[in-house]
Coordinates of C-alpha atoms (C1' of nucleotides) in Angstrom, one line a residue:
Chain A
M15 CA 0.0 0.0 0.0
T16 CA 1.1 3.5 -0.6
S17 CA 1.1 6.3 1.8
D18 CA -0.9 9.4 1.3
S19 CA 2.2 11.2 0.3
E20 CA 2.8 8.7 -2.4
D21 CA -0.7 9.4 -3.7
M22 CA 0.0 13.0 -4.2
M23 CA 0.8 13.9 -7.7
P24 CA 3.9 16.0 -8.4
M25 CA 3.3 19.7 -8.2
N26 CA 6.6 20.9 -9.4
G27 CA 6.0 21.5 -13.0
E28 CA 4.1 23.7 -15.4
D29 CA 2.4 20.7 -16.7
S30 CA 1.5 19.3 -13.4
P31 CA -1.7 17.4 -13.8
L32 CA -2.8 18.6 -10.4
E33 CA -2.3 22.2 -11.3
D34 CA -4.2 21.6 -14.5
A35 CA -6.9 19.8 -12.5
I36 CA -7.3 22.6 -10.1
D37 CA -7.3 25.3 -12.6
G38 CA -10.6 26.9 -13.0
G39 CA -12.2 25.3 -10.1
N40 CA -14.8 26.6 -7.7
V41 CA -14.3 27.3 -4.1
S42 CA -16.0 24.8 -1.9
G43 CA -15.2 25.5 1.7
N44 CA -11.4 25.9 1.7
V45 CA -11.0 23.7 -1.3
S46 CA -11.3 24.8 -4.8
L47 CA -13.4 22.2 -6.6
K48 CA -13.4 22.2 -10.3
K49 CA -16.4 21.6 -12.5
G50 CA -16.8 20.9 -16.1
P51 CA -15.1 18.5 -18.4
W52 CA -12.4 16.3 -17.1
T53 CA -8.9 16.8 -18.4
T54 CA -6.6 13.9 -19.2
A55 CA -4.5 15.0 -16.3
E56 CA -7.4 14.6 -13.9
D57 CA -8.3 11.3 -15.4
S58 CA -4.8 10.0 -14.9
I59 CA -4.9 11.1 -11.3
L60 CA -8.2 9.3 -10.7
V61 CA -7.1 6.2 -12.6
D62 CA -3.9 6.1 -10.7
Y63 CA -5.7 6.4 -7.4
V64 CA -8.4 3.8 -8.1
T65 CA -5.8 1.4 -9.4
K66 CA -4.0 1.7 -6.2
H67 CA -6.8 1.8 -3.8
G68 CA -9.8 0.4 -5.5
E69 CA -13.2 1.9 -5.9
G70 CA -15.0 3.6 -3.1
N71 CA -14.1 6.2 -0.6
W72 CA -14.4 8.7 -3.3
N73 CA -14.2 11.7 -1.1
A74 CA -10.8 10.5 0.0
I75 CA -9.5 11.1 -3.5
Q76 CA -9.8 14.8 -3.2
K77 CA -8.1 14.7 0.1
H78 CA -5.3 12.4 -0.8
T79 CA -4.5 13.5 -4.3
G80 CA -5.4 17.1 -4.2
L81 CA -7.6 16.5 -7.2
A82 CA -10.1 19.3 -7.3
R83 CA -13.1 17.2 -7.8
C84 CA -15.7 16.2 -5.4
G85 CA -16.2 12.5 -4.5
K86 CA -19.3 12.3 -6.5
S87 CA -17.7 13.7 -9.6
C88 CA -14.8 11.2 -9.2
R89 CA -17.2 8.3 -8.9
L90 CA -19.2 9.4 -11.9
R91 CA -16.1 9.9 -14.0
W92 CA -14.7 6.5 -13.1
A93 CA -18.0 4.7 -13.5
N94 CA -18.9 6.3 -16.8
H95 CA -15.6 6.7 -18.5
L96 CA -12.5 5.3 -16.8
R97 CA -13.6 1.9 -15.8
P98 CA -11.5 -0.6 -17.7
D99 CA -14.4 -2.9 -18.4
L100 CA -16.3 -0.3 -20.2
K101 CA -17.5 -1.1 -23.7
K102 CA -16.9 1.7 -26.1
G103 CA -18.8 2.5 -29.2
A104 CA -22.3 2.4 -30.4
F105 CA -24.9 0.1 -29.0
T106 CA -25.3 -3.1 -31.0
L107 CA -28.6 -4.0 -32.3
E108 CA -28.9 -6.7 -29.7
E109 CA -28.1 -4.2 -27.0
E110 CA -30.7 -1.8 -28.4
N111 CA -33.3 -4.6 -28.4
L112 CA -32.4 -5.5 -24.9
I113 CA -32.7 -1.9 -23.7
I114 CA -36.1 -1.6 -25.2
E115 CA -37.1 -4.8 -23.7
L116 CA -35.6 -4.0 -20.3
H117 CA -37.2 -0.6 -20.3
A118 CA -40.6 -2.2 -21.0
K119 CA -40.0 -4.3 -17.9
M120 CA -38.3 -1.9 -15.6
G121 CA -39.1 1.6 -16.6
N122 CA -36.4 4.2 -16.0
K123 CA -34.2 1.9 -13.9
W124 CA -31.1 2.8 -15.7
A125 CA -28.8 1.2 -13.2
K126 CA -30.7 -2.1 -13.3
M127 CA -30.7 -2.0 -17.0
A128 CA -27.0 -1.3 -17.0
A129 CA -26.4 -4.4 -14.9
E130 CA -28.0 -6.4 -17.8
L131 CA -25.7 -4.8 -20.3
P132 CA -22.1 -5.6 -19.4
G133 CA -19.7 -2.7 -20.2
R134 CA -22.5 -0.2 -20.5
T135 CA -23.3 2.5 -18.1
D136 CA -26.6 3.7 -16.8
N137 CA -25.8 7.2 -18.2
E138 CA -25.2 5.7 -21.6
I139 CA -28.4 3.8 -21.6
K140 CA -30.3 6.8 -20.2
N141 CA -29.0 9.0 -22.9
Y142 CA -29.8 6.5 -25.6
W143 CA -33.3 6.0 -24.3
N144 CA -34.0 9.7 -23.9
T145 CA -32.8 10.3 -27.5
R146 CA -35.0 7.5 -28.7
V147 CA -38.0 8.8 -26.8
K148 CA -37.4 12.3 -28.1
R149 CA -37.2 11.1 -31.6
R150 CA -40.3 9.1 -31.4
Q151 CA -42.1 11.8 -29.6
R152 CA -41.4 14.2 -32.4
A153 CA -42.7 11.6 -34.8
G154 CA -45.7 11.1 -32.7
L155 CA -45.0 7.4 -32.4
P156 CA -45.2 4.9 -29.6
I157 CA -42.1 4.2 -27.6
Y158 CA -42.5 0.5 -27.7
P159 CA -43.1 -1.7 -30.7
P160 CA -46.6 -2.9 -30.8
D161 CA -46.0 -6.6 -30.0
L162 CA -43.6 -5.7 -27.2
H163 CA -46.5 -3.8 -25.8
V164 CA -48.4 -7.0 -25.3
Q165 CA -45.4 -8.9 -24.4
S166 CA -44.4 -6.5 -21.7
F167 CA -47.7 -6.6 -20.0
N168 CA -47.6 -10.3 -20.0
E169 CA -44.2 -10.2 -18.5
N170 CA -45.3 -7.9 -15.8
Q171 CA -48.1 -10.0 -14.6
P172 CA -48.1 -10.6 -10.8
D173 CA -46.9 -14.1 -11.2
D174 CA -43.7 -12.9 -12.5
D175 CA -41.8 -12.2 -9.4
S176 CA -38.6 -11.5 -11.0
N177 CA -40.1 -8.7 -13.0
S178 CA -42.6 -7.4 -10.7
F179 CA -42.6 -3.6 -10.3
S180 CA -44.6 -1.2 -8.5
S181 CA -47.1 0.8 -10.4
M182 CA -44.6 3.6 -10.5
E183 CA -42.1 1.3 -12.0
A184 CA -44.4 -0.4 -14.4
P185 CA -43.7 0.1 -18.0
H186 CA -44.7 3.5 -19.1
F187 CA -46.5 3.0 -22.2
D188 CA -48.1 6.3 -21.9
L189 CA -44.9 8.2 -21.4
L190 CA -45.3 10.1 -24.6
P191 CA -47.8 12.9 -24.8
Y192 CA -48.3 11.3 -28.1
N193 CA -51.8 10.2 -27.3
N194 CA -52.7 13.8 -26.5
L195 CA -51.0 15.2 -29.5
E196 CA -53.4 17.7 -30.9
I197 CA -53.4 17.2 -34.6
P198 CA -57.1 16.9 -35.1
E199 CA -57.1 16.6 -38.8
F200 CA -54.1 14.4 -39.0
K201 CA -55.1 12.3 -36.1
G202 CA -58.2 11.2 -37.7
F203 CA -56.6 10.8 -41.0
D204 CA -57.7 7.5 -42.3
L205 CA -54.2 6.7 -43.4
N206 CA -53.7 5.6 -39.9
Q207 CA -56.1 2.8 -40.2
Q208 CA -54.9 1.8 -43.5
F209 CA -51.4 1.5 -42.4
Y210 CA -52.4 -1.5 -40.4
S211 CA -55.6 -2.4 -42.1
G212 CA -54.1 -5.6 -43.1
D213 CA -53.5 -6.7 -39.6
S214 CA -56.5 -7.3 -37.5
K215 CA -54.3 -7.9 -34.5
L216 CA -53.1 -4.4 -34.6
A217 CA -56.4 -2.8 -35.3
G218 CA -57.4 -0.6 -32.6
D219 CA -54.1 -0.5 -31.0
P220 CA -53.9 3.0 -29.7
Y221 CA -50.2 3.0 -30.2
L222 CA -50.6 2.5 -33.8
T223 CA -52.5 5.5 -34.5
Y224 CA -49.5 7.1 -36.1
P225 CA -47.2 5.8 -38.7
N226 CA -44.3 3.7 -38.0
E227 CA -41.4 5.7 -37.0
S228 CA -39.4 4.3 -39.8
C229 CA -40.8 7.2 -41.8
F230 CA -39.1 9.7 -39.7
P231 CA -35.5 8.9 -39.6
S232 CA -33.4 11.3 -37.7
S233 CA -31.6 13.6 -39.9
H234 CA -28.4 12.5 -38.4
S235 CA -27.5 9.9 -36.0
P236 CA -23.8 9.7 -35.5
K237 CA -24.0 6.3 -34.0
H238 CA -26.1 4.9 -36.7
P239 CA -25.8 7.3 -39.6
E240 CA -27.1 4.8 -42.0
R241 CA -30.0 3.6 -39.9
P242 CA -33.2 5.4 -40.4
E243 CA -34.7 4.1 -37.1
Y244 CA -36.1 0.9 -36.3
F245 CA -38.8 -0.7 -38.3
Y246 CA -41.1 -2.3 -36.0
H247 CA -43.2 -4.5 -38.1
G248 CA -45.2 -5.6 -35.2
S249 CA -47.3 -8.4 -36.5
N250 CA -45.9 -8.1 -39.9
P251 CA -46.8 -11.4 -41.5
V252 CA -43.5 -11.6 -43.2
V253 CA -41.2 -10.7 -40.4
S254 CA -42.8 -11.5 -37.2
N255 CA -43.4 -15.0 -38.1
V256 CA -39.9 -15.7 -38.7
T257 CA -38.7 -15.4 -35.1
P258 CA -41.2 -15.3 -32.3
D259 CA -39.0 -13.4 -29.8
F260 CA -38.3 -9.8 -29.5
S261 CA -35.5 -9.9 -32.0
Q262 CA -38.1 -10.2 -34.6
H263 CA -38.2 -6.5 -34.8
H264 CA -36.5 -5.6 -37.9
Y265 CA -33.3 -3.7 -37.5
D266 CA -31.6 -4.2 -40.7
G267 CA -29.5 -1.1 -40.4
Y268 CA -30.4 0.1 -43.8
L269 CA -33.0 1.9 -45.5
P270 CA -36.0 -0.2 -46.4
T271 CA -35.7 -2.1 -49.5
A272 CA -38.4 -3.4 -51.7
H273 CA -37.8 -6.9 -50.5
S274 CA -37.6 -6.2 -46.9
F275 CA -40.7 -4.1 -46.6
Q276 CA -42.8 -4.6 -49.5
F277 CA -45.7 -6.4 -47.8
S278 CA -45.6 -5.0 -44.4
P279 CA -48.9 -3.6 -43.4
A280 CA -47.2 -1.6 -40.8
Y281 CA -44.8 -0.1 -43.2
D282 CA -45.7 3.4 -43.7
Y283 CA -45.2 5.3 -46.7
S284 CA -43.4 8.2 -45.2
S285 CA -40.2 6.3 -45.3
N286 CA -40.4 6.8 -48.9
Y287 CA -40.3 10.5 -48.4
Y288 CA -37.0 10.0 -46.8
N289 CA -35.7 7.3 -49.0
G290 CA -35.8 9.5 -52.0
S291 CA -34.6 6.7 -54.2
S292 CA -36.4 6.0 -57.3
S293 CA -37.5 2.8 -56.0
S294 CA -39.8 4.1 -53.3
A295 CA -41.2 7.5 -53.3
F296 CA -44.7 7.2 -52.1
P297 CA -47.1 5.0 -50.3
G298 CA -47.4 1.7 -51.7
S299 CA -44.4 2.2 -53.8
H300 CA -43.7 -1.4 -53.4
V301 CA -46.2 -1.8 -56.1
I302 CA -44.0 0.3 -58.2
L303 CA -41.0 -1.6 -57.2
N304 CA -42.5 -4.8 -58.1
G305 CA -43.3 -3.4 -61.4
K306 CA -46.7 -5.0 -61.4
P307 CA -49.8 -5.0 -59.3
S308 CA -49.5 -6.7 -56.0
S309 CA -52.2 -8.8 -54.6
S310 CA -51.2 -7.5 -51.2
E311 CA -51.6 -3.9 -52.2
P312 CA -53.2 -2.2 -49.2
A313 CA -56.5 -0.5 -49.7
W314 CA -55.1 2.8 -48.8
A315 CA -52.9 2.8 -51.8
M316 CA -55.6 4.3 -53.9
K317 CA -56.3 7.0 -51.3
L318 CA -52.8 8.2 -51.3
E319 CA -52.7 8.8 -55.0
L320 CA -51.5 12.2 -55.8
P321 CA -53.6 14.2 -58.2
S322 CA -51.3 13.8 -61.1
L323 CA -50.6 11.5 -62.8
Q324 CA -47.8 9.2 -62.4
T325 CA -49.5 6.2 -63.6
E326 CA -48.7 4.2 -66.6
M327 CA -50.4 5.0 -69.8
G328 CA -53.9 3.9 -70.1
S329 CA -54.2 2.8 -66.6
W330 CA -55.9 5.6 -65.0
G331 CA -57.9 4.5 -62.1
S332 CA -57.4 0.9 -62.7
P333 CA -57.0 -1.1 -59.5
S334 CA -53.6 -2.2 -60.7
T335 CA -52.4 1.3 -61.2
P336 CA -49.0 1.7 -59.8
L337 CA -48.9 4.4 -57.3
P338 CA -47.4 7.7 -58.2
Y339 CA -44.1 9.2 -57.2
L340 CA -43.8 12.3 -55.3
E341 CA -40.7 13.1 -57.1
S342 CA -42.3 12.6 -60.4
V343 CA -44.8 15.3 -59.6
D344 CA -42.1 17.7 -59.1
T345 CA -40.6 16.5 -62.3
L346 CA -43.8 16.9 -64.1
I347 CA -44.1 20.4 -62.9
Q348 CA -40.7 21.4 -64.0
T349 CA -40.3 19.4 -67.1
P350 CA -42.0 20.1 -70.4
P351 CA -44.4 17.4 -71.4
N352 CA -42.4 16.5 -74.5
E353 CA -39.4 15.8 -72.5
L354 CA -41.4 13.6 -70.2
C355 CA -42.9 11.6 -72.8
T356 CA -41.1 8.4 -73.4
P357 CA -42.0 6.4 -76.5
A358 CA -44.2 4.4 -74.4
C359 CA -46.3 7.3 -73.3
S360 CA -46.1 9.3 -76.5
L361 CA -49.4 8.0 -77.7
S362 CA -51.3 10.0 -75.2
P363 CA -50.8 12.9 -73.0
G364 CA -53.1 11.4 -70.5
N365 CA -50.5 9.4 -68.7
S366 CA -48.8 12.4 -67.3
G367 CA -51.6 14.0 -65.4
L368 CA -53.5 17.1 -65.2
L369 CA -50.7 19.6 -65.6
D370 CA -49.2 17.5 -68.3
A371 CA -52.4 17.3 -70.0
V372 CA -53.1 20.9 -69.8
L373 CA -49.7 21.7 -71.2
Y374 CA -50.1 19.2 -73.8
E375 CA -53.4 20.5 -74.8
S376 CA -52.1 24.0 -75.1
Q377 CA -49.4 22.8 -77.4
I378 CA -51.8 20.9 -79.4
M379 CA -54.0 23.9 -79.7
K380 CA -51.1 25.9 -80.9
I381 CA -49.9 23.6 -83.5
S382 CA -53.2 22.2 -84.6
N383 CA -55.6 24.4 -86.6
T384 CA -57.0 21.7 -88.6
N385 CA -58.5 19.3 -86.2
S386 CA -62.1 18.8 -86.3
H387 CA -63.7 17.5 -83.2
Q388 CA -66.9 16.0 -82.5
Q389 CA -69.3 18.2 -80.8
T390 CA -69.9 17.2 -77.3
S391 CA -72.6 18.4 -75.0
L392 CA -71.3 20.6 -72.3
A393 CA -73.8 19.3 -69.9
S394 CA -72.8 15.7 -70.5
G395 CA -69.2 16.7 -70.2
L396 CA -69.8 18.1 -66.8
D397 CA -71.5 15.0 -65.7
D398 CA -68.7 13.0 -66.8
D399 CA -66.2 15.1 -65.1
I400 CA -67.4 15.5 -61.7
V401 CA -70.9 14.9 -60.8
D402 CA -71.1 11.3 -61.3
T403 CA -70.6 9.8 -57.9
S404 CA -72.1 6.4 -58.7
S405 CA -68.7 5.2 -59.7
Q406 CA -67.1 6.2 -56.5
D407 CA -65.5 3.7 -54.2
P408 CA -68.1 3.3 -51.5
Q409 CA -65.4 2.8 -49.0
T410 CA -63.0 5.4 -49.9
G411 CA -65.3 7.9 -51.5
W412 CA -62.7 8.3 -54.1
E413 CA -63.8 8.5 -57.6
P414 CA -61.9 6.1 -59.6
Y415 CA -60.5 7.2 -62.9
V416 CA -62.2 5.5 -65.7
E417 CA -60.9 7.6 -68.5
P418 CA -58.2 5.5 -70.1
V419 CA -56.6 8.4 -71.8
S420 CA -56.7 11.5 -69.7
P421 CA -56.6 12.5 -66.1
L422 CA -59.2 14.9 -66.8
G423 CA -61.8 12.3 -66.5
H424 CA -62.5 12.3 -70.1
S425 CA -60.6 12.7 -73.3
S426 CA -58.2 15.6 -72.7
P427 CA -58.6 17.0 -76.2
A428 CA -62.3 16.9 -75.7
M429 CA -62.0 19.0 -72.7
F430 CA -60.5 21.8 -74.7
T431 CA -62.3 21.3 -77.9
E432 CA -65.6 21.4 -76.2
S433 CA -65.5 24.8 -74.9
T434 CA -62.2 26.4 -74.4
P435 CA -61.4 29.2 -76.8
S436 CA -57.8 29.6 -76.6
N437 CA -56.9 32.1 -79.3
G438 CA -58.2 33.7 -82.4
N439 CA -58.6 30.3 -83.9
S440 CA -60.8 29.2 -81.2
S441 CA -63.5 28.3 -83.7
Q442 CA -61.5 25.2 -84.4
F443 CA -61.9 24.0 -80.9
I444 CA -65.1 25.1 -79.4
E445 CA -68.4 23.9 -80.0
V446 CA -69.8 27.4 -80.0
T447 CA -68.3 29.2 -82.8
P448 CA -68.3 33.0 -83.4
D449 CA -71.1 32.3 -85.7
N450 CA -73.3 31.5 -82.8
K451 CA -75.1 33.9 -80.7
P452 CA -73.0 36.0 -78.4
L453 CA -74.9 34.7 -75.5
D454 CA -74.0 31.1 -76.3
F455 CA -70.4 32.1 -76.7
L456 CA -70.5 33.8 -73.3
K457 CA -72.2 30.7 -71.8
A458 CA -69.6 28.5 -73.3
G459 CA -66.8 30.6 -71.9
F460 CA -68.2 30.5 -68.4
L461 CA -68.9 26.9 -68.6
T462 CA -65.3 26.3 -69.6
C463 CA -64.2 28.1 -66.5
Y464 CA -66.7 26.2 -64.4
K465 CA -65.6 23.0 -65.8
M466 CA -62.0 23.8 -65.3
L467 CA -62.8 24.7 -61.7
L468 CA -64.5 21.4 -61.1
V469 CA -61.6 19.5 -62.5
L470 CA -59.3 21.5 -60.3
I471 CA -61.5 20.7 -57.3
K472 CA -61.5 17.1 -58.2
Y473 CA -57.7 17.0 -58.2
H474 CA -57.5 19.2 -55.2
V475 CA -59.6 16.8 -53.2
K476 CA -57.0 14.1 -54.1
I477 CA -54.3 16.4 -52.8
I478 CA -55.9 17.1 -49.5
P479 CA -55.0 13.8 -47.8
C480 CA -51.4 14.4 -48.7
L481 CA -51.6 17.9 -47.4
K482 CA -53.2 16.7 -44.2
H483 CA -50.4 14.3 -43.7
A484 CA -47.8 16.8 -44.5
T485 CA -49.4 19.2 -42.1
G486 CA -49.3 16.5 -39.5
M487 CA -45.7 16.0 -40.1
L488 CA -45.1 19.6 -39.8
L489 CA -46.9 19.8 -36.5
I490 CA -44.7 17.1 -35.2
N491 CA -41.7 18.9 -36.5
D492 CA -40.8 16.5 -39.2
P493 CA -38.4 18.2 -41.5
S494 CA -39.4 16.1 -44.5
A495 CA -42.8 17.6 -44.3
L496 CA -41.5 20.8 -45.7
G497 CA -40.5 19.2 -48.9
V498 CA -43.8 17.4 -49.2
L499 CA -45.7 20.6 -48.6
R500 CA -43.6 22.5 -50.9
M501 CA -44.2 20.1 -53.7
E502 CA -47.9 19.9 -53.1
C503 CA -48.1 23.7 -53.0
K504 CA -46.4 23.7 -56.4
V505 CA -49.1 21.4 -57.7
L506 CA -51.8 23.5 -56.3
S507 CA -50.4 26.7 -57.4
C508 CA -50.0 25.3 -60.9
L509 CA -53.6 24.2 -60.9
L510 CA -54.7 27.6 -59.8
T511 CA -52.6 29.2 -62.5
V512 CA -54.1 27.0 -65.1
F513 CA -57.6 27.9 -63.9
L514 CA -56.8 31.6 -63.9
L515 CA -55.4 31.4 -67.4
A516 CA -58.5 29.7 -68.6
V517 CA -60.6 32.5 -67.1
V518 CA -58.4 35.1 -68.6
S519 CA -58.5 33.4 -71.9
D520 CA -62.3 33.3 -71.9
I521 CA -62.5 36.9 -70.9
E522 CA -60.2 38.0 -73.7
I523 CA -62.1 36.0 -76.3
L524 CA -65.3 37.3 -75.1
G525 CA -63.9 40.8 -75.4
N526 CA -62.7 40.2 -78.9
S527 CA -66.0 38.9 -79.9
Chain B
dA16 C1' -20.1 31.5 -44.8
dA17 C1' -23.4 32.0 -41.4
dC18 C1' -27.1 30.3 -39.2
dT19 C1' -30.4 26.8 -37.3
dC20 C1' -31.5 22.6 -35.5
dA21 C1' -31.3 18.0 -33.8
dG22 C1' -28.5 14.4 -31.8
dT23 C1' -25.0 13.0 -28.8
dC24 C1' -22.4 13.1 -24.9
dA25 C1' -20.6 14.4 -20.5
dA26 C1' -21.3 16.4 -16.4
dC27 C1' -23.9 18.4 -12.6
dC28 C1' -27.8 18.6 -9.4
dG29 C1' -31.0 17.0 -6.2
dC30 C1' -33.1 13.3 -4.0
dC31 C1' -32.9 9.2 -1.4
dA32 C1' -31.3 5.1 1.0
dA33 C1' -27.7 2.9 3.6
dC34 C1' -24.5 3.2 7.0
dG35 C1' -22.0 4.4 11.1
dG36 C1' -21.1 7.2 15.1
Chain C
dT12 C1' -33.2 7.2 17.6
dC13 C1' -31.1 10.9 15.5
dC14 C1' -27.9 12.9 12.5
dG15 C1' -24.2 13.4 9.3
dT16 C1' -21.8 11.2 5.6
dT17 C1' -21.5 8.6 1.6
dG18 C1' -22.8 6.5 -2.5
dG19 C1' -26.3 5.5 -5.9
dC20 C1' -29.7 6.9 -9.0
dG21 C1' -32.5 9.5 -12.1
dG22 C1' -33.4 14.0 -14.2
dT23 C1' -31.6 17.8 -16.4
dT24 C1' -28.5 20.8 -18.6
dG25 C1' -25.1 22.6 -21.6
dA26 C1' -21.3 22.0 -24.8
dC27 C1' -20.2 20.1 -29.0
dT28 C1' -20.9 18.4 -33.6
dG29 C1' -22.7 17.6 -38.0
dA30 C1' -26.3 18.2 -41.4
dG31 C1' -29.3 21.1 -43.7
dT32 C1' -30.6 25.7 -45.3

DNA sequence: AACTCAGTCAACCGCCAACGG
DNA sequence: TCCGTTGGCGGTTGACTGAGT
């Protein structure tokens, strides 16, 4: 054993660790105690002391070594950083699973949890958990995976002595204010049901009201930069049946792939916002990934369809219609129709959506002065466009597209040729020619506007769910919502512009006539 | 380049229980 | 039994960092 004098560190040099350690300390009684980050010099003093004397008697360290740290601080430093048996680095997937499981059993008993994780400190586990809770809270998601929810309650039955906790220690499944999150519109958003509609076991689970957190990956996670967050598939028929235990939760460490998530009813589409890859950009994109309709395509797929247009040619509204890309909407807005048209789609403008169709029509009108179109009743056109609700999906209320050519609900050219005078040659395109009575011409012009408005409304309605969801994402501070909203606003603003142009066009022509 | 923001980490603070005088 | 000390624990805070804007 060494004497106290031997424990004292040398004080005779500029680089004296002790001098460094004391520097900047606070006065506590007649001893200046330092706060803040530990220096390597202080660490070396502490390590040296504990190596010689063992752990404990922490207050003696300050007395014996002159280290300007209180006993508490020394103990904490040793326990959390200097202990030789500490495991450095990120938590492994197994450790993360275990932490979640242990927390479900124990609650915030960090020390007990640390005892189950060799080499890990309570502080480490606490920090990890708090970060996790914070992240999930922001996303409005439950802390625990759904099946763990059940599992944990089972494990905390009274007959389980080893895991019995008081009510205060019981798993806190209501830790999050999530259930009280006030996002009225979003909360009732039927997407929530649809995410899990394929899993009756999960239906009604209050913790599944919101999308899986996989959709809200943290923008950066130094420990797991490549991991978007866990993908709790819950009762995912694909995943959960593979392994019955807790490890079934899918932590693949990578962004979802078509294969790993394609049929998960719990898989939410928002991950596609994040993914940004061409392979998944929107709900149900697994259908796109598969390149063909999937029998497992969830019912919500149709609901999530954006207003435009990203379906394959001639497949408007068909049940097998691949779901649209968000990105493609942006592309459509920014890209001239001609550039968008691949040979496969060149036969019709209808495959590219409303904006595409509108742009296409305008081009057609410009270059075509010779077309002769069949006269169509304005009234019947209106009926075809909007009013007919008999074809709506009784469940979703969504009006399926039946027009195989155009997103406008009817032949796109017809839309313009029926009533829209676009220029001085409007007589080629409208059913009411300048030869007709001025009143008829006026009526045709206003009907054109009206029709355009209805079409816009129709598409706007399809956008609303997306806006709702994006708004919800905003309310929970999800950064990806901004991009979604921005894109959707682009769509809406373009639609509005088209409408206004139609109005102006009519007014001008009316004036000329 | 400056700014913002979220995540991580380390450390401190306060409370409490155990212990010993 | 009381009281002071010590150590353990959980909550909180602030510095730092990196990504995004």
